[in-house]
């Protein structure tokens, strides 16, 4: 019995390996639109796909980011400015993309733009702090997708949404994890709705990587503590804050610097004939965050929080 089971499992993985090696034809004729190309995954992906010969349409938040990206890439790559929180900006970018792709349509839409701050203990934040993140990471992604979908449908192409393992296992407060859970839900429903049109939707779930999002967490955590009410500071205590600050420092210092682990997943989702519904980037995602997310809540809670410091009020009580 075990031998038959091993053979079946082996045949399954062999079949998957073979299918995932099948590439889409005429990639050099296909257009891919990427948001958030000033730095991080978006910048790396734009340069990577440009070297593969694809026609990259890169959206940057700043003029400086656009100019620097153009300097490092070929004439095939084109840039535009985009603020995903502004519907008019998204509409203008959609019109620009339509003028670039013409009747061919848009083969790939990569929703990469995002931010990670404000981040802190939930009680230290305000409703507006949560809204700032949701507006970019979730509502901006939805707005771009909805306006670009007719162009993607024209090409029977791909939508790739960059989420996070924090969309599977929430490990800290603030709007970041909330927004990524939302990206997961939106992507799942979109994948099912778009399947009859031949459109593939993939989710990318990176672990901890050395990007601008992670680099800004320390400053945001400090700022949120500074703004907290004196009563709140008394409840949690200075030592609690300092120990949590060390946690974010260690996370930033030990984060993965090999962005190719994520951009290679995005490239596969765009160029494989049989892309996956989900991709995890980094060993921490594969070996810790995702496995823990499947455990019973009580077990996952203990694993995530067993190293956390205790608030001053709890310690004194």
Short mmCIF file of C-alpha atoms in Angstrom, two decimals, residues 1-264:
data_model
loop_
_atom_site.label_atom_id
_atom_site.label_comp_id
_atom_site.label_asym_id
_atom_site.label_seq_id
_atom_site.Cartn_x
_atom_site.Cartn_y
_atom_site.Cartn_z
CA UNK A 1 0.00 0.00 0.00
CA UNK A 2 2.74 2.46 0.98
CA UNK A 3 4.60 1.70 -2.22
CA UNK A 4 1.55 2.54 -4.35
CA UNK A 5 1.02 5.73 -2.36
CA UNK A 6 4.67 6.74 -2.84
CA UNK A 7 4.38 6.09 -6.59
CA UNK A 8 1.22 8.21 -6.84
CA UNK A 9 2.82 11.07 -4.93
CA UNK A 10 5.92 10.83 -7.09
CA UNK A 11 3.86 10.87 -10.29
CA UNK A 12 1.91 13.89 -9.04
CA UNK A 13 5.06 15.93 -8.42
CA UNK A 14 6.63 14.76 -11.67
CA UNK A 15 3.54 15.87 -13.58
CA UNK A 16 3.53 19.24 -11.78
CA UNK A 17 7.23 19.73 -12.48
CA UNK A 18 6.69 19.01 -16.16
CA UNK A 19 3.64 21.28 -16.48
CA UNK A 20 5.33 24.20 -14.72
CA UNK A 21 8.25 24.07 -17.12
CA UNK A 22 5.95 24.78 -20.08
CA UNK A 23 6.42 28.41 -21.13
CA UNK A 24 4.06 30.81 -22.84
CA UNK A 25 4.97 31.52 -26.46
CA UNK A 26 5.92 34.89 -27.98
CA UNK A 27 6.80 36.50 -24.67
CA UNK A 28 8.65 39.34 -26.40
CA UNK A 29 5.33 40.53 -27.81
CA UNK A 30 3.55 40.65 -24.44
CA UNK A 31 3.00 43.69 -22.23
CA UNK A 32 3.26 43.63 -18.45
CA UNK A 33 2.17 46.51 -16.21
CA UNK A 34 3.81 46.67 -12.76
CA UNK A 35 2.91 49.04 -9.91
CA UNK A 36 5.34 50.23 -7.25
CA UNK A 37 8.53 50.18 -9.33
CA UNK A 38 10.47 52.86 -7.43
CA UNK A 39 12.25 50.24 -5.30
CA UNK A 40 12.03 46.74 -3.86
CA UNK A 41 10.31 43.89 -5.65
CA UNK A 42 8.73 46.12 -8.31
CA UNK A 43 12.01 47.70 -9.33
CA UNK A 44 13.79 44.34 -9.41
CA UNK A 45 10.97 42.71 -11.38
CA UNK A 46 10.82 45.50 -13.97
CA UNK A 47 14.54 45.16 -14.69
CA UNK A 48 14.34 41.36 -14.66
CA UNK A 49 11.46 41.14 -17.15
CA UNK A 50 13.12 43.76 -19.33
CA UNK A 51 16.20 41.55 -19.67
CA UNK A 52 13.88 38.66 -20.65
CA UNK A 53 12.60 40.73 -23.56
CA UNK A 54 9.07 41.44 -22.32
CA UNK A 55 7.50 44.84 -22.90
CA UNK A 56 7.44 46.31 -19.42
CA UNK A 57 5.15 49.19 -18.45
CA UNK A 58 6.43 50.33 -15.07
CA UNK A 59 4.47 52.60 -12.74
CA UNK A 60 6.42 54.65 -10.21
CA UNK A 61 5.20 56.95 -7.47
CA UNK A 62 7.96 59.53 -8.04
CA UNK A 63 9.60 61.11 -11.06
CA UNK A 64 13.00 60.31 -9.59
CA UNK A 65 12.15 56.61 -9.37
CA UNK A 66 10.93 56.56 -12.97
CA UNK A 67 14.04 58.30 -14.30
CA UNK A 68 16.40 55.97 -12.41
CA UNK A 69 14.58 52.88 -13.69
CA UNK A 70 14.69 54.12 -17.28
CA UNK A 71 18.42 54.72 -16.91
CA UNK A 72 19.01 51.09 -15.90
CA UNK A 73 16.84 49.43 -18.54
CA UNK A 74 16.38 49.14 -22.30
CA UNK A 75 14.28 51.31 -24.58
CA UNK A 76 11.52 48.69 -24.47
CA UNK A 77 10.65 49.62 -20.90
CA UNK A 78 8.30 52.57 -20.46
CA UNK A 79 7.40 54.36 -17.25
CA UNK A 80 4.49 56.37 -15.95
CA UNK A 81 3.61 57.99 -12.64
CA UNK A 82 0.90 56.39 -10.51
CA UNK A 83 -0.60 57.00 -7.10
CA UNK A 84 -2.81 53.98 -6.44
CA UNK A 85 -4.78 55.88 -3.79
CA UNK A 86 -6.03 58.38 -6.39
CA UNK A 87 -8.74 57.10 -8.75
CA UNK A 88 -7.97 59.81 -11.29
CA UNK A 89 -4.31 58.75 -11.33
CA UNK A 90 -5.33 55.12 -11.83
CA UNK A 91 -7.69 56.13 -14.66
CA UNK A 92 -4.91 58.11 -16.35
CA UNK A 93 -2.51 55.17 -16.05
CA UNK A 94 -5.14 52.83 -17.50
CA UNK A 95 -5.64 55.12 -20.47
CA UNK A 96 -1.87 55.26 -20.99
CA UNK A 97 -1.56 51.47 -20.83
CA UNK A 98 -4.41 51.10 -23.32
CA UNK A 99 -2.59 53.40 -25.75
CA UNK A 100 0.57 51.28 -25.37
CA UNK A 101 -0.93 47.81 -25.75
CA UNK A 102 -3.57 48.49 -28.41
CA UNK A 103 -5.52 45.48 -29.64
CA UNK A 104 -3.05 43.04 -28.09
CA UNK A 105 -4.33 43.82 -24.62
CA UNK A 106 -2.41 43.61 -21.36
CA UNK A 107 -0.87 40.20 -20.76
CA UNK A 108 0.23 40.79 -17.19
CA UNK A 109 -0.94 43.04 -14.35
CA UNK A 110 1.34 42.92 -11.31
CA UNK A 111 -0.10 44.68 -8.26
CA UNK A 112 3.06 45.25 -6.26
CA UNK A 113 2.66 48.78 -4.83
CA UNK A 114 2.33 48.79 -1.06
CA UNK A 115 3.44 50.26 2.22
CA UNK A 116 4.09 48.86 5.69
CA UNK A 117 3.60 51.79 8.03
CA UNK A 118 2.15 52.86 10.41
CA UNK A 119 2.91 49.68 12.35
CA UNK A 120 2.66 49.18 16.11
CA UNK A 121 0.61 47.55 18.83
CA UNK A 122 -3.05 47.98 17.84
CA UNK A 123 -3.90 50.04 20.93
CA UNK A 124 -1.21 52.59 20.09
CA UNK A 125 -2.79 53.36 16.71
CA UNK A 126 -5.81 55.30 15.48
CA UNK A 127 -8.49 54.54 12.90
CA UNK A 128 -6.69 56.89 10.50
CA UNK A 129 -3.48 54.85 10.88
CA UNK A 130 -5.32 51.72 9.73
CA UNK A 131 -6.96 53.60 6.85
CA UNK A 132 -3.61 54.83 5.49
CA UNK A 133 -2.45 51.26 4.91
CA UNK A 134 -5.73 49.86 3.67
CA UNK A 135 -6.02 52.69 1.16
CA UNK A 136 -2.75 51.69 -0.52
CA UNK A 137 -2.37 47.95 0.03
CA UNK A 138 -5.98 46.88 -0.50
CA UNK A 139 -8.26 49.57 -1.93
CA UNK A 140 -5.56 50.85 -4.30
CA UNK A 141 -4.88 47.32 -5.52
CA UNK A 142 -8.60 46.75 -6.08
CA UNK A 143 -8.99 50.04 -7.97
CA UNK A 144 -6.07 49.28 -10.30
CA UNK A 145 -7.35 45.76 -10.94
CA UNK A 146 -10.92 46.78 -11.70
CA UNK A 147 -9.85 49.48 -14.14
CA UNK A 148 -7.26 47.28 -15.87
CA UNK A 149 -9.35 44.09 -16.13
CA UNK A 150 -10.85 44.86 -19.57
CA UNK A 151 -7.31 45.18 -20.95
CA UNK A 152 -6.25 41.90 -19.31
CA UNK A 153 -9.37 40.16 -20.59
CA UNK A 154 -8.52 41.29 -24.13
CA UNK A 155 -5.24 39.35 -23.91
CA UNK A 156 -6.60 36.48 -21.76
CA UNK A 157 -3.69 37.33 -19.53
CA UNK A 158 -2.58 37.20 -15.92
CA UNK A 159 -3.17 39.12 -12.69
CA UNK A 160 -0.45 38.73 -10.05
CA UNK A 161 -1.12 40.24 -6.61
CA UNK A 162 1.77 40.62 -4.18
CA UNK A 163 0.43 39.74 -0.74
CA UNK A 164 2.49 38.49 2.23
CA UNK A 165 2.73 35.58 4.64
CA UNK A 166 1.18 38.11 7.03
CA UNK A 167 -1.98 37.58 5.00
CA UNK A 168 -1.95 33.99 6.27
CA UNK A 169 -0.55 34.46 9.78
CA UNK A 170 -0.99 37.87 11.42
CA UNK A 171 2.00 38.50 13.68
CA UNK A 172 1.76 42.20 14.55
CA UNK A 173 -0.77 44.99 14.84
CA UNK A 174 -1.76 47.74 12.47
CA UNK A 175 -3.33 47.76 9.04
CA UNK A 176 -0.62 45.80 7.21
CA UNK A 177 -1.84 42.30 8.11
CA UNK A 178 -5.47 43.37 7.64
CA UNK A 179 -4.72 44.63 4.15
CA UNK A 180 -2.90 41.45 3.17
CA UNK A 181 -5.75 39.25 4.42
CA UNK A 182 -7.98 41.39 2.20
CA UNK A 183 -5.66 40.89 -0.79
CA UNK A 184 -5.88 37.14 -0.28
CA UNK A 185 -9.69 37.19 -0.23
CA UNK A 186 -9.98 39.53 -3.23
CA UNK A 187 -7.50 37.43 -5.23
CA UNK A 188 -9.31 34.17 -4.46
CA UNK A 189 -12.69 35.49 -5.59
CA UNK A 190 -11.15 37.16 -8.65
CA UNK A 191 -9.41 33.92 -9.67
CA UNK A 192 -12.70 32.04 -9.61
CA UNK A 193 -14.60 34.77 -11.44
CA UNK A 194 -11.98 35.23 -14.16
CA UNK A 195 -11.37 31.54 -14.85
CA UNK A 196 -14.12 31.30 -17.53
CA UNK A 197 -12.40 34.14 -19.44
CA UNK A 198 -9.06 32.31 -19.49
CA UNK A 199 -7.47 34.78 -17.06
CA UNK A 200 -5.10 33.33 -14.43
CA UNK A 201 -4.80 35.01 -11.01
CA UNK A 202 -1.83 34.29 -8.74
CA UNK A 203 -0.94 35.40 -5.22
CA UNK A 204 2.66 35.97 -4.11
CA UNK A 205 3.32 35.51 -0.39
CA UNK A 206 6.84 36.69 0.53
CA UNK A 207 8.39 36.22 3.94
CA UNK A 208 10.65 38.85 5.53
CA UNK A 209 12.74 40.57 2.85
CA UNK A 210 14.99 43.60 2.98
CA UNK A 211 12.77 46.13 1.21
CA UNK A 212 11.78 49.71 1.97
CA UNK A 213 8.63 48.42 3.71
CA UNK A 214 10.64 46.51 6.30
CA UNK A 215 13.28 49.21 6.63
CA UNK A 216 10.70 51.77 7.75
CA UNK A 217 9.17 49.67 10.55
CA UNK A 218 11.54 50.84 13.30
CA UNK A 219 10.84 54.51 12.74
CA UNK A 220 7.09 53.86 12.58
CA UNK A 221 7.08 51.79 15.76
CA UNK A 222 9.00 54.53 17.58
CA UNK A 223 6.66 57.24 16.29
CA UNK A 224 3.54 55.30 17.32
CA UNK A 225 4.92 54.89 20.85
CA UNK A 226 5.73 58.58 21.05
CA UNK A 227 2.15 59.47 20.06
CA UNK A 228 0.54 57.01 22.47
CA UNK A 229 -1.40 58.39 25.44
CA UNK A 230 0.47 58.63 28.74
CA UNK A 231 -2.03 56.20 30.27
CA UNK A 232 -1.28 53.68 27.50
CA UNK A 233 2.46 54.06 28.05
CA UNK A 234 1.97 53.40 31.73
CA UNK A 235 0.01 50.22 31.02
CA UNK A 236 2.63 48.79 28.64
CA UNK A 237 5.81 50.27 30.09
CA UNK A 238 9.07 51.48 28.59
CA UNK A 239 10.68 48.03 28.83
CA UNK A 240 7.87 46.49 26.79
CA UNK A 241 8.43 49.07 24.07
CA UNK A 242 12.22 48.60 24.08
CA UNK A 243 11.97 44.81 23.86
CA UNK A 244 9.53 45.01 20.96
CA UNK A 245 11.82 47.52 19.28
CA UNK A 246 14.64 44.98 19.51
CA UNK A 247 12.35 42.42 17.84
CA UNK A 248 11.86 44.70 14.84
CA UNK A 249 15.59 45.48 14.77
CA UNK A 250 16.44 41.78 14.61
CA UNK A 251 13.81 41.20 11.95
CA UNK A 252 15.26 43.98 9.81
CA UNK A 253 18.87 42.88 10.28
CA UNK A 254 18.16 39.21 9.53
CA UNK A 255 15.73 39.72 6.65
CA UNK A 256 16.44 38.05 3.31
CA UNK A 257 18.25 40.28 0.83
CA UNK A 258 17.80 38.00 -2.19
CA UNK A 259 14.79 39.62 -3.88
CA UNK A 260 15.06 37.16 -6.78
CA UNK A 261 13.36 34.56 -4.56
CA UNK A 262 10.19 36.63 -4.95
CA UNK A 263 10.61 38.14 -8.42
CA UNK A 264 11.33 34.68 -9.87
#
